[in-house]
Amino acid sequence: MKDLYIDFDGVIYNSIDVSYKIAEEEHVNKDYESYYQFFKNLDWCGVLEKSEEINNAFNCIKKIIDSKKFNVFILTHVVSLKEAELKVELVRKHIKNVTIIPVPKRLSKAEMVRIKDAILVDDYPENLREWQKAGGIGVRFDLDMDGKGFPVIDKLDELIEMF
Ligand SMILES: [Mg+2]
């Protein structure tokens, strides 16, 4: 069985679109530190309420688990502990038997887990580049099917056929 790590924002839930829209409305500067502070103080409860599941993601993850081809983990960047709590609560409402790993935003996902031959599904190409550099396999999730140099999917259960 291959280790499979699945991103949350922009893959399972469209929370990233919702939070960037709020940042735009609040005229947050487009540099890393301004965004970091914005996300630190963001009302994640409100963001998750306004966000939606992407392409039946939770059901797809259940199918992936049932395929018995992968050890499945959700690997999600967080800025605050509150954000981590709310994401775990949300995932648990849908899936009981999946491991959720919150990654402090200032660390790379590639620094958190054993990567050799593990798959990362992520919408953010930089995460995939770091992952690949560390010996893992990157798959981009993109609704426009733009892989940016990586194999690409727009629905999570496509992974079952891909590997
Ligand atoms: Mg993401």
PDB file of C-alpha atoms and ligand atoms in Angstrom, residues 7-11 16 109 121-124 127, ligand 1:
ATOM      1  CA  ASP A   7      -4.428  18.462   1.023  1.00  0.00           C
ATOM      2  CA  PHE A   8      -7.568  20.071   2.493  1.00  0.00           C
ATOM      3  CA  ASP A   9      -7.891  23.683   1.267  1.00  0.00           C
ATOM      4  CA  GLY A  10      -8.574  23.744  -2.456  1.00  0.00           C
ATOM      5  CA  VAL A  11      -8.815  19.951  -2.710  1.00  0.00           C
ATOM      6  CA  ILE A  16      -9.164  28.906   0.035  1.00  0.00           C
ATOM      7  CA  LYS A 109       4.637  19.671   4.168  1.00  0.00           C
ATOM      8  CA  VAL A 121      -2.350  15.533  -3.842  1.00  0.00           C
ATOM      9  CA  ASP A 122      -2.301  19.313  -3.607  1.00  0.00           C
ATOM     10  CA  ASP A 123      -3.589  22.330  -5.532  1.00  0.00           C
ATOM     11  CA  TYR A 124      -0.499  24.413  -4.782  1.00  0.00           C
ATOM     12  CA  ASN A 127       4.043  22.120  -2.210  1.00  0.00           C
TER      13      ASN A 127
HETATM   14 MG    MG B   1      -4.352  23.662  -0.879  1.00  0.00          MG
END
